[in-house]
Short mmCIF file of C-alpha atoms and ligand atoms in Angstrom, two decimals:
data_model
loop_
_atom_site.label_atom_id
_atom_site.label_comp_id
_atom_site.label_asym_id
_atom_site.label_seq_id
_atom_site.Cartn_x
_atom_site.Cartn_y
_atom_site.Cartn_z
CA MET A 1 0.74 3.50 106.35
CA PRO A 2 -2.92 2.49 106.13
CA ALA A 3 -4.13 -1.08 106.41
CA ILE A 4 -7.68 -1.43 105.12
CA VAL A 5 -9.91 -4.40 105.80
CA LEU A 6 -12.50 -5.59 103.31
CA VAL A 7 -15.21 -7.98 104.55
CA GLY A 8 -18.50 -9.41 103.38
CA ALA A 9 -21.45 -8.25 105.48
CA GLN A 10 -23.78 -11.21 104.84
CA TRP A 11 -23.21 -14.87 103.90
CA GLY A 12 -20.64 -14.32 101.18
CA ASP A 13 -20.74 -13.65 97.45
CA GLU A 14 -21.50 -9.97 98.05
CA GLY A 15 -19.11 -8.96 95.26
CA LYS A 16 -15.98 -7.72 97.00
CA GLY A 17 -14.43 -7.21 93.58
CA LYS A 18 -16.47 -3.99 93.29
CA ALA A 19 -14.52 -2.38 96.11
CA THR A 20 -11.16 -3.64 94.89
CA ASP A 21 -11.97 -2.35 91.41
CA LEU A 22 -12.73 1.05 92.84
CA MET A 23 -9.44 1.20 94.73
CA GLY A 24 -7.72 -0.10 91.61
CA PRO A 25 -4.02 0.57 91.16
CA ASP A 26 -3.79 2.55 94.43
CA VAL A 27 -3.68 -0.69 96.37
CA ASP A 28 -0.09 -1.88 96.69
CA TYR A 29 -0.69 -5.14 98.56
CA VAL A 30 -3.77 -7.40 98.69
CA VAL A 31 -3.68 -9.94 101.49
CA LYS A 32 -5.89 -13.00 101.73
CA PHE A 33 -6.03 -13.74 105.45
CA ASN A 34 -8.55 -16.58 105.89
CA GLY A 35 -10.20 -19.45 104.08
CA GLY A 36 -8.89 -21.25 101.04
CA ASN A 37 -10.31 -22.35 97.72
CA ASN A 38 -13.83 -22.41 99.19
CA ALA A 39 -14.00 -18.77 98.13
CA GLY A 40 -14.69 -17.72 94.62
CA HIS A 41 -14.64 -14.40 92.93
CA THR A 42 -15.34 -13.68 89.33
CA ILE A 43 -13.60 -10.61 88.07
CA VAL A 44 -14.45 -9.05 84.73
CA ILE A 45 -11.66 -7.03 83.11
CA ASP A 46 -12.14 -5.67 79.60
CA GLY A 47 -14.95 -8.14 79.07
CA GLU A 48 -12.71 -11.09 80.08
CA LYS A 49 -13.93 -13.18 83.00
CA TYR A 50 -11.47 -14.48 85.59
CA ALA A 51 -12.72 -16.95 88.19
CA LEU A 52 -10.34 -17.11 91.14
CA HIS A 53 -10.76 -19.37 94.15
CA LEU A 54 -7.55 -19.15 96.05
CA LEU A 55 -5.39 -16.36 94.69
CA PRO A 56 -6.05 -12.86 96.07
CA SER A 57 -7.83 -10.59 93.58
CA GLY A 58 -4.79 -8.28 93.47
CA ILE A 59 -3.05 -10.84 91.30
CA LEU A 60 -4.66 -9.22 88.25
CA THR A 61 -3.20 -5.78 88.95
CA PRO A 62 0.42 -5.58 87.75
CA THR A 63 1.42 -2.97 90.36
CA CYS A 64 -0.04 -4.94 93.26
CA THR A 65 1.71 -7.55 95.41
CA PRO A 66 -0.69 -10.39 96.26
CA VAL A 67 -0.07 -12.06 99.62
CA ILE A 68 -1.43 -15.34 100.98
CA GLY A 69 -1.33 -14.86 104.73
CA ASN A 70 -0.76 -17.28 107.58
CA GLY A 71 -4.51 -17.61 108.22
CA VAL A 72 -5.14 -19.25 104.86
CA VAL A 73 -5.36 -22.96 104.07
CA ILE A 74 -3.79 -23.87 100.72
CA ASP A 75 -4.62 -26.62 98.28
CA LEU A 76 -1.35 -26.74 96.33
CA GLU A 77 -2.87 -28.30 93.25
CA VAL A 78 -5.44 -25.50 93.05
CA LEU A 79 -2.81 -22.85 93.73
CA PHE A 80 -0.65 -23.96 90.82
CA ARG A 81 -3.63 -24.58 88.53
CA GLU A 82 -4.72 -20.97 89.05
CA ILE A 83 -1.17 -19.68 88.60
CA ASP A 84 -0.75 -21.67 85.37
CA GLY A 85 -4.17 -20.56 84.12
CA LEU A 86 -3.34 -16.90 84.62
CA GLU A 87 0.15 -17.19 83.16
CA ALA A 88 -1.37 -18.85 80.07
CA ARG A 89 -3.52 -15.73 79.62
CA GLY A 90 -0.53 -13.45 79.98
CA VAL A 91 -1.11 -12.44 83.63
CA SER A 92 2.13 -12.47 85.59
CA THR A 93 2.05 -14.10 89.03
CA ASP A 94 5.69 -13.34 89.84
CA LYS A 95 4.89 -11.05 92.75
CA LEU A 96 2.89 -13.59 94.75
CA VAL A 97 4.12 -14.03 98.34
CA VAL A 98 3.00 -16.97 100.49
CA SER A 99 3.28 -17.20 104.27
CA ALA A 100 5.54 -19.94 105.59
CA ASN A 101 2.95 -20.46 108.34
CA ALA A 102 -0.10 -20.99 106.13
CA HIS A 103 -1.53 -24.49 106.39
CA ILE A 104 -1.71 -27.03 103.58
CA ILE A 105 -4.89 -28.89 102.70
CA ALA A 106 -3.70 -32.49 102.69
CA PRO A 107 -5.53 -35.01 100.47
CA TYR A 108 -6.99 -36.83 103.49
CA ASN A 109 -8.70 -33.63 104.57
CA ARG A 110 -10.49 -33.29 101.25
CA THR A 111 -11.65 -36.88 101.61
CA LEU A 112 -12.74 -36.36 105.20
CA ASP A 113 -14.72 -33.21 104.34
CA ARG A 114 -16.76 -35.08 101.75
CA VAL A 115 -17.33 -38.31 103.66
CA THR A 116 -18.27 -36.44 106.84
CA GLU A 117 -20.91 -34.45 104.97
CA ARG A 118 -22.31 -37.63 103.46
CA PHE A 119 -22.30 -39.27 106.89
CA LEU A 120 -24.16 -36.32 108.44
CA GLY A 121 -27.00 -36.66 105.92
CA SER A 122 -29.74 -34.15 106.72
CA ARG A 123 -27.54 -32.59 109.41
CA LYS A 124 -24.84 -31.68 106.90
CA ILE A 125 -23.30 -28.17 106.78
CA GLY A 126 -23.36 -27.96 103.00
CA THR A 127 -19.61 -27.36 102.79
CA THR A 128 -17.79 -26.75 99.53
CA GLY A 129 -16.09 -30.15 100.00
CA ARG A 130 -12.63 -28.64 99.59
CA GLY A 131 -11.22 -29.90 102.89
CA ILE A 132 -11.38 -26.51 104.58
CA GLY A 133 -12.99 -27.54 107.89
CA PRO A 134 -10.79 -30.61 108.54
CA THR A 135 -7.64 -28.60 107.74
CA TYR A 136 -8.52 -25.85 110.23
CA ALA A 137 -9.45 -28.56 112.74
CA ASP A 138 -5.95 -30.01 112.30
CA LYS A 139 -4.44 -26.56 112.78
CA MET A 140 -6.25 -26.12 116.09
CA SER A 141 -5.50 -29.71 117.15
CA ARG A 142 -1.84 -28.97 116.39
CA ASN A 143 -1.40 -31.72 113.86
CA GLY A 144 -1.62 -29.64 110.70
CA ILE A 145 0.92 -29.39 107.88
CA ARG A 146 2.34 -25.95 107.20
CA VAL A 147 3.93 -24.51 104.07
CA GLN A 148 7.36 -24.50 105.73
CA ASP A 149 7.11 -28.24 106.43
CA LEU A 150 7.41 -28.89 102.69
CA PHE A 151 11.02 -27.82 102.84
CA ASP A 152 12.03 -30.38 105.44
CA HIS A 153 11.32 -33.82 104.06
CA HIS A 154 11.94 -35.50 107.39
CA ILE A 155 9.61 -33.25 109.39
CA LEU A 156 6.92 -33.48 106.72
CA GLU A 157 7.04 -37.26 106.81
CA GLN A 158 6.78 -37.28 110.60
CA LYS A 159 3.81 -34.95 110.57
CA VAL A 160 1.98 -36.82 107.83
CA GLU A 161 2.61 -40.09 109.66
CA ALA A 162 1.23 -38.65 112.90
CA ALA A 163 -1.85 -37.24 111.17
CA LEU A 164 -2.56 -40.44 109.26
CA ALA A 165 -2.26 -42.62 112.35
CA LEU A 166 -5.54 -41.07 113.49
CA LYS A 167 -7.16 -40.20 110.15
CA ASN A 168 -6.83 -43.74 108.83
CA GLN A 169 -8.63 -45.09 111.88
CA ILE A 170 -11.49 -42.72 111.15
CA LEU A 171 -11.50 -43.35 107.42
CA THR A 172 -11.43 -47.13 107.67
CA LYS A 173 -13.37 -47.81 110.86
CA ILE A 174 -16.06 -45.14 110.79
CA TYR A 175 -16.46 -44.33 107.13
CA ASN A 176 -15.48 -47.66 105.67
CA ARG A 177 -13.03 -46.05 103.25
CA ARG A 178 -9.58 -47.22 102.27
CA ALA A 179 -6.56 -46.10 104.29
CA ILE A 180 -4.25 -43.46 102.79
CA SER A 181 -0.51 -44.13 102.83
CA VAL A 182 2.21 -41.71 103.91
CA THR A 183 3.87 -42.17 100.52
CA GLU A 184 0.69 -41.15 98.68
CA VAL A 185 0.51 -37.91 100.61
CA MET A 186 4.23 -37.18 100.28
CA ASP A 187 4.02 -37.88 96.54
CA GLU A 188 1.20 -35.40 96.16
CA LEU A 189 2.76 -32.60 98.21
CA LEU A 190 6.51 -32.77 97.61
CA PRO A 191 6.59 -32.09 93.85
CA TYR A 192 5.23 -28.59 94.56
CA ALA A 193 8.01 -27.68 97.01
CA ALA A 194 10.55 -26.44 94.44
CA ARG A 195 8.04 -24.17 92.66
CA LEU A 196 6.63 -22.87 95.93
CA ALA A 197 9.98 -22.12 97.59
CA PRO A 198 10.73 -18.76 95.92
CA MET A 199 7.27 -17.43 96.85
CA VAL A 200 7.53 -18.25 100.55
CA ALA A 201 8.39 -15.57 103.08
CA ASP A 202 7.69 -14.26 106.55
CA THR A 203 4.69 -12.31 105.30
CA THR A 204 4.30 -10.49 108.63
CA ARG A 205 7.62 -8.76 107.99
CA VAL A 206 6.83 -8.12 104.33
CA LEU A 207 3.62 -6.39 105.39
CA GLU A 208 5.19 -4.48 108.26
CA ARG A 209 7.78 -3.09 105.87
CA ALA A 210 5.09 -2.18 103.35
CA LEU A 211 3.11 -0.26 105.98
CA ASP A 212 6.26 1.49 107.21
CA GLU A 213 6.91 2.62 103.64
CA GLY A 214 3.43 4.14 103.46
CA LYS A 215 2.00 1.55 101.07
CA ASN A 216 -1.73 0.79 100.88
CA VAL A 217 -2.37 -2.70 102.20
CA LEU A 218 -5.77 -4.25 101.63
CA LEU A 219 -6.75 -7.21 103.80
CA GLU A 220 -9.44 -9.06 101.92
CA ALA A 221 -11.65 -11.54 103.78
CA GLY A 222 -12.86 -14.75 102.22
CA GLN A 223 -16.49 -15.67 103.01
CA ALA A 224 -18.32 -13.16 105.23
CA THR A 225 -19.52 -12.02 108.65
CA LEU A 226 -22.28 -14.60 109.10
CA LEU A 227 -19.98 -17.42 107.98
CA ASP A 228 -17.35 -16.48 110.59
CA VAL A 229 -16.64 -19.38 112.94
CA ASP A 230 -17.15 -17.17 116.04
CA HIS A 231 -19.66 -14.57 114.93
CA GLY A 232 -21.61 -16.40 112.23
CA THR A 233 -24.59 -18.71 112.28
CA TYR A 234 -22.68 -21.55 113.93
CA PRO A 235 -22.47 -24.44 113.08
CA TYR A 236 -23.53 -23.36 109.56
CA VAL A 237 -20.33 -21.40 109.07
CA THR A 238 -16.94 -21.84 107.54
CA SER A 239 -14.06 -22.80 109.81
CA SER A 240 -12.11 -19.54 109.80
CA SER A 241 -12.34 -15.95 111.04
CA ALA A 242 -13.96 -14.01 108.22
CA THR A 243 -14.56 -10.78 110.17
CA ALA A 244 -12.27 -7.79 110.69
CA GLY A 245 -10.64 -9.33 113.78
CA GLY A 246 -9.50 -12.26 111.66
CA ALA A 247 -7.59 -9.85 109.43
CA CYS A 248 -5.12 -9.30 112.27
CA THR A 249 -4.60 -12.91 113.32
CA GLY A 250 -4.60 -14.14 109.73
CA SER A 251 -1.98 -11.67 108.52
CA GLY A 252 0.07 -10.66 111.53
CA ILE A 253 -0.86 -6.99 111.05
CA PRO A 254 -1.71 -5.50 114.46
CA PRO A 255 -5.15 -3.89 115.06
CA THR A 256 -3.54 -0.49 115.68
CA ARG A 257 -2.50 -0.27 112.02
CA ILE A 258 -5.99 -0.72 110.60
CA THR A 259 -7.56 2.58 109.58
CA ARG A 260 -10.64 1.59 107.61
CA VAL A 261 -13.04 -1.34 107.51
CA ILE A 262 -15.06 -1.62 104.33
CA ALA A 263 -17.99 -4.03 104.22
CA ILE A 264 -19.73 -5.22 101.10
CA LEU A 265 -23.49 -5.54 101.30
CA LYS A 266 -25.49 -6.97 98.43
CA ALA A 267 -28.78 -5.08 97.83
CA TYR A 268 -30.54 -8.36 98.65
CA THR A 269 -29.36 -11.49 100.47
CA THR A 270 -27.96 -14.81 99.26
CA ARG A 271 -26.58 -17.87 100.94
CA VAL A 272 -25.16 -21.19 99.78
CA GLY A 273 -25.19 -24.32 101.87
CA GLU A 274 -27.41 -25.02 104.84
CA GLY A 275 -28.42 -22.88 107.80
CA PRO A 276 -30.95 -20.27 108.89
CA PHE A 277 -31.86 -17.39 106.58
CA PRO A 278 -34.83 -15.31 107.80
CA THR A 279 -35.57 -13.38 104.59
CA GLU A 280 -35.23 -16.36 102.25
CA LEU A 281 -37.79 -16.41 99.44
CA PHE A 282 -39.24 -19.59 98.00
CA ASP A 283 -41.50 -17.90 95.48
CA ALA A 284 -41.25 -16.08 92.15
CA ASP A 285 -39.45 -13.15 93.83
CA GLY A 286 -36.66 -15.50 94.93
CA GLU A 287 -36.42 -16.87 91.41
CA PHE A 288 -36.36 -13.31 90.05
CA LEU A 289 -33.37 -12.43 92.28
CA ARG A 290 -31.55 -15.65 91.39
CA THR A 291 -32.04 -15.23 87.65
CA THR A 292 -31.55 -11.48 87.41
CA GLY A 293 -28.60 -11.47 89.80
CA PHE A 294 -27.16 -14.65 88.28
CA GLU A 295 -26.87 -16.24 91.71
CA PHE A 296 -24.97 -19.46 91.12
CA GLY A 297 -21.83 -20.38 93.07
CA THR A 298 -18.44 -19.56 91.50
CA THR A 299 -16.84 -22.47 93.33
CA THR A 300 -19.49 -25.18 93.25
CA GLY A 301 -22.01 -23.89 90.66
CA ARG A 302 -24.79 -24.43 93.23
CA PRO A 303 -27.87 -22.17 92.86
CA ARG A 304 -27.74 -19.67 95.71
CA ARG A 305 -30.64 -19.27 98.12
CA CYS A 306 -32.04 -15.74 97.67
CA GLY A 307 -34.04 -13.30 99.80
CA TRP A 308 -34.63 -9.62 100.53
CA LEU A 309 -32.10 -7.36 102.17
CA ASP A 310 -31.83 -7.88 105.92
CA THR A 311 -30.64 -4.79 107.75
CA VAL A 312 -30.56 -6.54 111.14
CA ILE A 313 -27.66 -8.46 109.64
CA GLY A 314 -26.26 -5.22 108.19
CA ARG A 315 -26.26 -3.59 111.64
CA TYR A 316 -24.67 -6.68 113.14
CA ALA A 317 -21.92 -6.55 110.50
CA THR A 318 -21.29 -2.90 111.37
CA ARG A 319 -20.92 -3.76 115.05
CA ILE A 320 -18.78 -6.89 114.73
CA ASN A 321 -16.42 -5.46 112.11
CA GLY A 322 -16.37 -1.79 113.12
CA VAL A 323 -17.42 -0.90 109.59
CA THR A 324 -16.46 2.60 108.45
CA ASP A 325 -17.77 2.31 104.87
CA PHE A 326 -20.27 0.12 103.08
CA VAL A 327 -20.29 -0.72 99.40
CA ILE A 328 -23.76 -1.77 98.24
CA THR A 329 -23.57 -4.10 95.27
CA LYS A 330 -26.07 -5.19 92.64
CA LEU A 331 -28.55 -2.38 93.17
CA ASP A 332 -29.47 -2.76 89.47
CA VAL A 333 -30.86 -6.25 90.17
CA LEU A 334 -33.76 -4.68 92.08
CA THR A 335 -34.84 -2.60 89.07
CA GLY A 336 -38.36 -3.36 87.90
CA LEU A 337 -39.91 -4.24 91.27
CA ASP A 338 -43.08 -2.33 92.26
CA THR A 339 -41.97 -2.16 95.86
CA VAL A 340 -38.71 -3.20 97.48
CA PRO A 341 -39.01 -4.85 100.90
CA ILE A 342 -36.25 -4.32 103.48
CA CYS A 343 -36.14 -6.41 106.64
CA VAL A 344 -35.76 -4.00 109.57
CA ALA A 345 -36.31 -6.35 112.53
CA TYR A 346 -37.40 -9.88 113.40
CA ASP A 347 -40.48 -11.23 115.05
CA VAL A 348 -39.53 -14.15 117.26
CA ASP A 349 -42.59 -15.80 118.77
CA GLY A 350 -44.41 -12.48 118.95
CA VAL A 351 -41.44 -10.52 120.33
CA ARG A 352 -39.75 -7.88 118.17
CA HIS A 353 -35.96 -8.13 117.87
CA ASP A 354 -34.11 -5.15 116.41
CA GLU A 355 -30.75 -6.87 116.87
CA MET A 356 -29.54 -10.40 116.14
CA PRO A 357 -31.13 -12.73 118.69
CA VAL A 358 -28.71 -14.07 121.29
CA ASN A 359 -29.82 -17.64 120.75
CA GLN A 360 -29.35 -19.42 117.48
CA SER A 361 -32.70 -21.21 117.92
CA ASP A 362 -34.46 -17.83 117.93
CA PHE A 363 -32.66 -16.88 114.74
CA HIS A 364 -33.84 -20.15 113.17
CA HIS A 365 -37.48 -19.17 113.51
CA ALA A 366 -37.16 -15.39 113.23
CA LYS A 367 -39.82 -13.92 110.94
CA PRO A 368 -38.72 -10.81 109.06
CA VAL A 369 -40.48 -7.52 109.77
CA TYR A 370 -40.51 -5.66 106.44
CA GLU A 371 -40.63 -2.05 105.46
CA GLU A 372 -41.83 -1.59 101.86
CA LEU A 373 -40.02 1.05 99.83
CA ALA A 374 -41.08 2.33 96.42
CA GLY A 375 -39.44 0.58 93.47
CA TRP A 376 -38.03 2.06 90.25
CA SER A 377 -38.03 0.93 86.65
CA GLU A 378 -35.25 3.03 85.09
CA ASP A 379 -32.08 1.24 83.91
CA LEU A 380 -29.25 1.97 86.36
CA SER A 381 -26.38 0.45 84.41
CA ASP A 382 -25.01 3.75 83.05
CA VAL A 383 -25.54 5.86 86.18
CA ARG A 384 -22.25 7.07 87.68
CA ARG A 385 -23.41 9.78 90.10
CA PHE A 386 -25.67 9.28 93.10
CA GLU A 387 -27.80 12.30 92.12
CA ASP A 388 -28.52 10.66 88.77
CA LEU A 389 -30.12 7.60 90.33
CA PRO A 390 -33.94 7.52 90.19
CA ALA A 391 -35.37 9.17 93.32
CA ALA A 392 -36.72 5.86 94.61
CA ALA A 393 -33.30 4.19 94.28
CA GLN A 394 -31.67 7.09 96.14
CA ALA A 395 -34.30 6.80 98.88
CA TYR A 396 -33.61 3.07 99.11
CA VAL A 397 -29.87 3.61 99.61
CA LEU A 398 -30.39 6.38 102.17
CA ARG A 399 -32.84 4.28 104.18
CA VAL A 400 -30.45 1.33 104.15
CA GLU A 401 -27.63 3.61 105.28
CA GLU A 402 -29.73 4.80 108.19
CA LEU A 403 -30.65 1.25 109.20
CA ILE A 404 -27.16 -0.26 109.03
CA GLY A 405 -25.48 2.59 110.88
CA ALA A 406 -22.50 3.37 108.64
CA ARG A 407 -22.15 5.39 105.49
CA VAL A 408 -22.64 3.91 102.05
CA SER A 409 -19.57 5.02 100.12
CA ALA A 410 -20.14 3.25 96.83
CA ILE A 411 -22.93 1.51 94.93
CA GLY A 412 -22.58 -1.15 92.26
CA VAL A 413 -24.96 -0.87 89.30
CA GLY A 414 -23.73 -3.65 87.01
CA PRO A 415 -21.10 -6.38 86.66
CA GLY A 416 -18.54 -4.30 84.76
CA ARG A 417 -15.55 -2.73 86.50
CA GLU A 418 -16.70 0.79 85.72
CA GLN A 419 -20.34 0.21 86.74
CA ILE A 420 -20.05 1.84 90.13
CA ILE A 421 -21.17 5.05 91.80
CA SER A 422 -18.64 6.51 94.21
CA ARG A 423 -19.92 8.75 97.02
CA HIS A 424 -16.82 8.83 99.24
CA PRO A 425 -13.31 7.65 98.36
CA LEU A 426 -12.42 4.27 99.85
CA LEU A 427 -8.79 5.24 100.26
CA ASP A 428 -7.66 8.31 102.21
P1 IMP B 501 -16.66 -24.69 103.91
O1 IMP B 501 -16.07 -23.31 103.95
O2 IMP B 501 -16.37 -25.41 102.63
O3 IMP B 501 -16.33 -25.52 105.12
O4 IMP B 501 -18.27 -24.53 103.96
C1 IMP B 501 -18.93 -24.03 105.10
C2 IMP B 501 -20.06 -23.11 104.72
O5 IMP B 501 -19.55 -21.90 104.19
C3 IMP B 501 -20.99 -23.68 103.64
O6 IMP B 501 -22.32 -23.27 103.91
C4 IMP B 501 -20.47 -23.03 102.38
O7 IMP B 501 -21.45 -22.98 101.37
C5 IMP B 501 -20.12 -21.65 102.91
N1 IMP B 501 -19.10 -20.95 102.09
C6 IMP B 501 -17.79 -21.22 102.03
N2 IMP B 501 -17.17 -20.36 101.19
C7 IMP B 501 -18.12 -19.53 100.72
C8 IMP B 501 -18.09 -18.41 99.83
O8 IMP B 501 -17.06 -17.98 99.31
N3 IMP B 501 -19.29 -17.82 99.62
C9 IMP B 501 -20.43 -18.23 100.20
N4 IMP B 501 -20.49 -19.27 101.03
C10 IMP B 501 -19.36 -19.91 101.29
#
């Protein structure tokens, strides 16, 4: 019966795995509904690290059916590399279901992503270079390639031809690159068709049936609220809908079936790529967060930009996603600080803003207004009950809860699966 949405509250890399770990084997289906291999989650199970970029996290739970929804863009080479990598480590991927309507990242879109960024120079977005933006642009322009096209050689050829007629003009005339031939693209995509075929289904029906049977369906967002193409810090965003609304369009599950929206909020803030970031730190504190929190991208290895927790963003995430529960991650990283600053509002040219400014330009020069909370020095890694947290850490969580306007149901205190404090169950 219940469909649960899981989103990131900030700019990504909040650690959604913490929430999925907590729900564990009770989740029957995990659906990826947006993005592609620009995402990256590292999951640690029994001390073994798994870095996934495209496959939904549920792939590691034998009882769970992982679903790649229609809202996803798929790089077939990456898909099969991840499948082969997991199979080699004894993880079965037999249950994976892929939407026939998901879009394929064609090789020319990877090329275009990279050359466009280079062309933009200082105005670049700082994309992951995986072809995500150009593939979503094709989808909206109605010249994209979908999974189902792979099974009709003739249609695929027509579509690739139509796309390349334009792309090659851009590649050769604007970017001075070589043209890509239809055969090259067909040769890259077609060999995957036979392996992909048994996984492909009308995932909207698969999920409807699952919900009718009373299964727990988790819709897991890639990226996060402020990277959402509509609600994020445009244009420094990804090209898909990473908020709760996107869970419906990207999966075909109607809004009326969603019962809970869980948002993950890191106890501080990070961001990769370009774009505004009011609480960003350029000093030793920023370095402390980066080193202690090991803030380096799973997908690109880039050092993440780091800053204090911003509860204006937290409140915004609550509003845009209709958050019912927050999971705070990496609280342990803040251990050892004398005081812990929380951004509660912005100062924009002398005017206080308690909510996200309407205009992006205001957000670009928003100065954080901080509240300083007492720090703690005790090790949190073995704490499993809220009452056992140091008083200052408890006070920190309660103040954050008050500021973001939704309850904090769980708190991460270390990278391990079991290093979590549960205050309220995430599943009914
Ligand atoms: P794209 O998704 O590759 O087009 O990149 C657009 C923006 O989203 C860039 O700033 C990326 O760094 C950012 N981004 C994409 N995926 C993630 C993610 O999983 N975590 C954090 N940032 C991301």
